[in-house]
């Protein structure tokens, strides 16, 4: 692997043991995946932030590290909202351990945002190289923004944040970003909501597996693309997709689709996922809500009171920038929580059936929360939570 003189100095230990070990990890990863060089990154998003995931061993490992991030970096969602964990009903013992994990990352210079939507916080542009971990964020960065990131594991993303580079292989290279499958949606999608695109992603992820799909027949907006990609990364391993005439590479790159397998998807295959089953909680914000989604929820909740728990999840920075909207939502009795979500918080395990508007949550809630999952539009979620 070709390294720059500054990398050789780091490898020689001239910038401390932690950076040396982190660069050794990146070089080892690069060799495994055939990278010829490292590439500078614009930002990192680090998974392994929930105490539920990394446990005591991970916490101890983090406390052995001594370096600071050299690029903007955030954490993946954790098991609780940092400032409001009591209100969410999080166990005190878990909260203390979770706080210790966050403090360990803070000492390493990782920003205290725990979110799967880092693109709302740090400017990310077409062609930027990144080291992001969370699968929906990776999908959004690659597909909707046209940035370039592999799906990093926690240690790889942390190493990249501390070194400022990542091995250049996989989706960092244009030759690996071409479509491998065409999905032709044969349905009138003009009235489709975010939830319908999440349901399409739920179905399409199973069809695509780990291939790069190219969609035709749909015209989703950015929030709908977010839902589509998140679900495909959950039921499949899709880290990049293209949408004809919409996503940046589908517009800029003359892809040759000749010879690719083509699969048609019809309306019934999506609509049958919308089963009307009773639920005892509703959760919106998987991936974390955009400002537009928060506004939509506030509009729908205006003048209403919730009759069952309604959780809304968003990045702290997005909530703070839209505090009045969040306050309007909370007047109904719903709660707008940062840092966590319906899948990673242990609090959600108390419910037997949870309604979501997300194809990704539809896929994960049954296993991660041991609850039945129902998908519906934001309007339907609000209706169920307030009737
Ligand atoms: Fe984000 Fe949690 Fe969904 S991490 S994508 S809100 S499962």
Short mmCIF file of C-alpha atoms in Angstrom, two decimals, residues 97-343:
data_model
loop_
_atom_site.label_atom_id
_atom_site.label_comp_id
_atom_site.label_asym_id
_atom_site.label_seq_id
_atom_site.Cartn_x
_atom_site.Cartn_y
_atom_site.Cartn_z
CA UNK A 97 -22.53 3.06 31.96
CA UNK A 98 -23.86 4.72 28.83
CA UNK A 99 -22.63 8.09 30.10
CA UNK A 100 -19.19 6.57 30.68
CA UNK A 101 -19.08 5.38 27.05
CA UNK A 102 -20.08 8.82 25.75
CA UNK A 103 -17.49 10.49 28.02
CA UNK A 104 -14.79 8.16 26.65
CA UNK A 105 -15.65 9.21 23.09
CA UNK A 106 -15.77 12.88 24.12
CA UNK A 107 -12.21 12.58 25.45
CA UNK A 108 -11.24 11.37 21.95
CA UNK A 109 -12.73 14.49 20.37
CA UNK A 110 -15.81 12.79 18.91
CA UNK A 111 -18.72 15.25 18.75
CA UNK A 112 -21.49 14.69 21.26
CA UNK A 113 -24.15 14.04 18.68
CA UNK A 114 -25.51 10.52 18.58
CA UNK A 115 -27.36 10.24 15.31
CA UNK A 116 -27.85 8.24 12.14
CA UNK A 117 -28.39 11.49 10.21
CA UNK A 118 -24.98 13.22 10.38
CA UNK A 119 -25.71 14.78 6.97
CA UNK A 120 -28.09 17.25 8.69
CA UNK A 121 -25.23 18.44 10.94
CA UNK A 122 -22.01 18.46 8.91
CA UNK A 123 -21.89 19.65 5.34
CA UNK A 124 -21.39 16.66 3.09
CA UNK A 125 -21.04 17.04 -0.66
CA UNK A 126 -20.84 15.11 -3.90
CA UNK A 127 -17.59 13.16 -4.16
CA UNK A 128 -16.57 13.67 -0.51
CA UNK A 129 -14.84 10.66 1.03
CA UNK A 130 -16.23 9.67 4.44
CA UNK A 131 -15.87 6.94 7.06
CA UNK A 132 -19.42 6.38 8.29
CA UNK A 133 -20.77 3.35 10.11
CA UNK A 134 -24.53 3.33 10.38
CA UNK A 135 -26.10 1.57 7.42
CA UNK A 136 -28.84 4.11 6.63
CA UNK A 137 -26.39 7.01 6.90
CA UNK A 138 -23.97 5.17 4.60
CA UNK A 139 -26.76 4.56 2.10
CA UNK A 140 -27.90 8.21 2.19
CA UNK A 141 -24.36 9.55 1.83
CA UNK A 142 -23.54 7.31 -1.13
CA UNK A 143 -26.86 7.40 -2.93
CA UNK A 144 -28.59 10.71 -2.18
CA UNK A 145 -25.54 12.94 -1.76
CA UNK A 146 -23.11 11.11 -4.04
CA UNK A 147 -20.42 11.06 -1.34
CA UNK A 148 -18.29 7.94 -0.93
CA UNK A 149 -18.11 5.66 2.07
CA UNK A 150 -17.93 1.99 2.81
CA UNK A 151 -19.96 0.74 5.74
CA UNK A 152 -17.30 1.02 8.42
CA UNK A 153 -17.19 -1.04 11.59
CA UNK A 154 -16.88 0.91 14.85
CA UNK A 155 -13.09 0.55 15.28
CA UNK A 156 -12.43 1.36 11.58
CA UNK A 157 -14.53 4.53 11.74
CA UNK A 158 -12.92 5.60 15.01
CA UNK A 159 -9.44 4.98 13.57
CA UNK A 160 -10.38 7.04 10.51
CA UNK A 161 -11.63 9.88 12.74
CA UNK A 162 -8.36 9.91 14.70
CA UNK A 163 -6.13 9.66 11.60
CA UNK A 164 -8.26 11.62 9.11
CA UNK A 165 -7.98 8.95 6.41
CA UNK A 166 -9.50 5.63 5.40
CA UNK A 167 -8.36 2.88 3.03
CA UNK A 168 -9.43 3.61 -0.54
CA UNK A 169 -11.35 0.54 -1.73
CA UNK A 170 -14.95 -0.56 -2.34
CA UNK A 171 -17.39 2.32 -2.71
CA UNK A 172 -14.58 4.91 -2.62
CA UNK A 173 -13.80 3.85 -6.22
CA UNK A 174 -16.06 4.84 -9.16
CA UNK A 175 -15.69 1.43 -10.80
CA UNK A 176 -17.46 -0.21 -7.81
CA UNK A 177 -20.44 2.16 -7.85
CA UNK A 178 -22.16 0.95 -11.02
CA UNK A 179 -25.67 -0.57 -10.88
CA UNK A 180 -25.86 -4.36 -10.71
CA UNK A 181 -29.64 -4.83 -10.88
CA UNK A 182 -32.60 -2.87 -12.26
CA UNK A 183 -35.78 -2.59 -10.17
CA UNK A 184 -38.67 -1.30 -12.23
CA UNK A 185 -41.51 -0.05 -10.05
CA UNK A 186 -44.77 -0.59 -11.91
CA UNK A 187 -47.14 1.37 -9.70
CA UNK A 188 -48.64 4.81 -9.50
CA UNK A 189 -46.44 6.23 -6.74
CA UNK A 190 -47.69 9.82 -6.89
CA UNK A 191 -49.57 9.49 -3.58
CA UNK A 192 -46.83 7.49 -1.88
CA UNK A 193 -45.63 8.69 1.53
CA UNK A 194 -42.30 8.23 3.28
CA UNK A 195 -43.71 4.99 4.73
CA UNK A 196 -44.52 3.63 1.27
CA UNK A 197 -40.94 4.22 0.16
CA UNK A 198 -39.77 2.56 3.38
CA UNK A 199 -41.98 -0.41 2.54
CA UNK A 200 -40.59 -0.46 -1.01
CA UNK A 201 -37.08 -0.53 0.49
CA UNK A 202 -38.14 -3.35 2.84
CA UNK A 203 -39.19 -5.40 -0.19
CA UNK A 204 -36.38 -4.29 -2.53
CA UNK A 205 -33.62 -5.00 0.01
CA UNK A 206 -34.62 -8.67 -0.06
CA UNK A 207 -34.48 -8.65 -3.86
CA UNK A 208 -31.15 -6.82 -4.07
CA UNK A 209 -29.17 -8.55 -1.30
CA UNK A 210 -25.76 -6.89 -1.50
CA UNK A 211 -26.13 -5.67 -5.09
CA UNK A 212 -26.41 -2.02 -6.19
CA UNK A 213 -29.96 -1.48 -7.52
CA UNK A 214 -31.00 1.06 -10.14
CA UNK A 215 -34.64 2.09 -9.72
CA UNK A 216 -36.93 3.30 -12.46
CA UNK A 217 -40.56 4.38 -12.24
CA UNK A 218 -40.29 6.42 -9.01
CA UNK A 219 -39.69 10.09 -8.18
CA UNK A 220 -39.02 10.21 -4.42
CA UNK A 221 -38.01 13.36 -2.53
CA UNK A 222 -35.07 13.38 -0.11
CA UNK A 223 -36.98 12.11 2.94
CA UNK A 224 -38.50 9.35 0.85
CA UNK A 225 -35.05 8.42 -0.47
CA UNK A 226 -33.83 8.32 3.13
CA UNK A 227 -36.58 5.83 4.02
CA UNK A 228 -35.99 3.73 0.89
CA UNK A 229 -32.25 3.38 1.49
CA UNK A 230 -32.55 2.74 5.24
CA UNK A 231 -34.93 -0.18 4.69
CA UNK A 232 -32.82 -1.71 1.91
CA UNK A 233 -29.81 -1.63 4.19
CA UNK A 234 -31.86 -3.50 6.80
CA UNK A 235 -33.47 -6.30 4.79
CA UNK A 236 -30.52 -6.46 2.40
CA UNK A 237 -26.97 -5.14 2.53
CA UNK A 238 -27.49 -2.27 0.12
CA UNK A 239 -25.01 0.54 0.76
CA UNK A 240 -25.62 2.37 -2.53
CA UNK A 241 -28.54 2.62 -4.93
CA UNK A 242 -29.46 4.83 -7.85
CA UNK A 243 -32.81 6.28 -8.93
CA UNK A 244 -33.27 7.20 -12.57
CA UNK A 245 -33.24 10.98 -13.06
CA UNK A 246 -33.11 11.65 -9.29
CA UNK A 247 -29.95 10.54 -7.48
CA UNK A 248 -26.79 12.43 -8.45
CA UNK A 249 -24.82 9.63 -10.05
CA UNK A 250 -27.86 8.39 -11.99
CA UNK A 251 -28.09 11.92 -13.41
CA UNK A 252 -24.37 12.54 -14.02
CA UNK A 253 -22.98 9.11 -14.96
CA UNK A 254 -24.11 7.41 -18.19
CA UNK A 255 -24.57 3.94 -16.67
CA UNK A 256 -24.90 1.05 -19.09
CA UNK A 257 -27.86 -1.02 -17.85
CA UNK A 258 -27.71 -3.51 -20.73
CA UNK A 259 -27.54 -7.11 -19.62
CA UNK A 260 -28.52 -6.41 -16.00
CA UNK A 261 -31.21 -8.52 -14.34
CA UNK A 262 -34.48 -6.54 -14.21
CA UNK A 263 -37.12 -7.15 -11.55
CA UNK A 264 -40.57 -5.58 -11.67
CA UNK A 265 -42.24 -4.52 -8.42
CA UNK A 266 -45.97 -3.94 -8.32
CA UNK A 267 -48.12 -1.91 -5.98
CA UNK A 268 -49.68 -4.93 -4.21
CA UNK A 269 -46.26 -6.16 -3.10
CA UNK A 270 -45.86 -2.92 -1.12
CA UNK A 271 -49.40 -2.25 0.06
CA UNK A 272 -49.86 -5.68 1.69
CA UNK A 273 -47.18 -4.70 4.25
CA UNK A 274 -49.58 -2.09 5.71
CA UNK A 275 -51.42 -4.41 8.11
CA UNK A 276 -53.84 -2.83 10.59
CA UNK A 277 -52.98 -4.50 13.90
CA UNK A 278 -53.45 -3.08 17.41
CA UNK A 279 -50.35 -1.46 18.94
CA UNK A 280 -49.43 -0.09 22.36
CA UNK A 281 -46.85 2.52 21.26
CA UNK A 282 -45.98 4.57 18.18
CA UNK A 283 -42.47 5.62 17.15
CA UNK A 284 -41.43 7.91 14.30
CA UNK A 285 -37.90 8.90 13.33
CA UNK A 286 -36.08 5.93 11.84
CA UNK A 287 -33.80 7.28 10.44
CA UNK A 288 -33.86 10.36 12.69
CA UNK A 289 -36.36 12.98 11.54
CA UNK A 290 -35.52 15.79 9.16
CA UNK A 291 -36.76 19.33 9.95
CA UNK A 292 -39.53 18.79 7.37
CA UNK A 293 -40.68 15.59 9.07
CA UNK A 294 -40.78 17.33 12.47
CA UNK A 295 -42.88 20.11 10.97
CA UNK A 296 -45.27 17.61 9.43
CA UNK A 297 -45.70 15.81 12.77
CA UNK A 298 -46.26 19.12 14.60
CA UNK A 299 -48.90 20.14 12.06
CA UNK A 300 -50.72 16.82 12.43
CA UNK A 301 -50.59 16.93 16.26
CA UNK A 302 -51.71 20.51 16.66
CA UNK A 303 -54.63 20.71 19.11
CA UNK A 304 -54.55 16.96 19.86
CA UNK A 305 -53.49 14.89 22.87
CA UNK A 306 -51.86 11.50 22.65
CA UNK A 307 -53.65 8.49 24.10
CA UNK A 308 -50.65 6.16 23.94
CA UNK A 309 -46.87 6.74 24.02
CA UNK A 310 -45.72 8.55 20.86
CA UNK A 311 -41.95 8.79 20.47
CA UNK A 312 -40.28 11.02 17.92
CA UNK A 313 -36.52 10.67 17.36
CA UNK A 314 -34.17 13.23 15.81
CA UNK A 315 -30.60 14.50 16.10
CA UNK A 316 -30.00 16.92 18.97
CA UNK A 317 -28.79 19.61 16.55
CA UNK A 318 -31.94 19.25 14.43
CA UNK A 319 -34.18 19.49 17.51
CA UNK A 320 -32.34 22.59 18.79
CA UNK A 321 -32.59 24.28 15.41
CA UNK A 322 -36.34 23.54 15.36
CA UNK A 323 -37.08 23.92 19.08
CA UNK A 324 -40.45 25.62 18.60
CA UNK A 325 -41.61 22.79 16.36
CA UNK A 326 -40.42 20.22 18.91
CA UNK A 327 -42.25 22.15 21.66
CA UNK A 328 -45.47 22.07 19.62
CA UNK A 329 -45.14 18.30 19.25
CA UNK A 330 -44.54 17.86 22.99
CA UNK A 331 -47.66 19.89 23.88
CA UNK A 332 -49.63 16.86 22.68
CA UNK A 333 -47.88 14.62 25.20
CA UNK A 334 -45.64 13.07 22.52
CA UNK A 335 -41.91 13.12 23.28
CA UNK A 336 -39.14 14.27 20.96
CA UNK A 337 -35.96 12.52 22.03
CA UNK A 338 -32.41 12.95 20.72
CA UNK A 339 -29.47 10.53 20.75
CA UNK A 340 -31.47 7.30 20.67
CA UNK A 341 -34.17 5.49 18.73
CA UNK A 342 -36.89 2.85 18.86
CA UNK A 343 -34.43 0.12 17.93
#
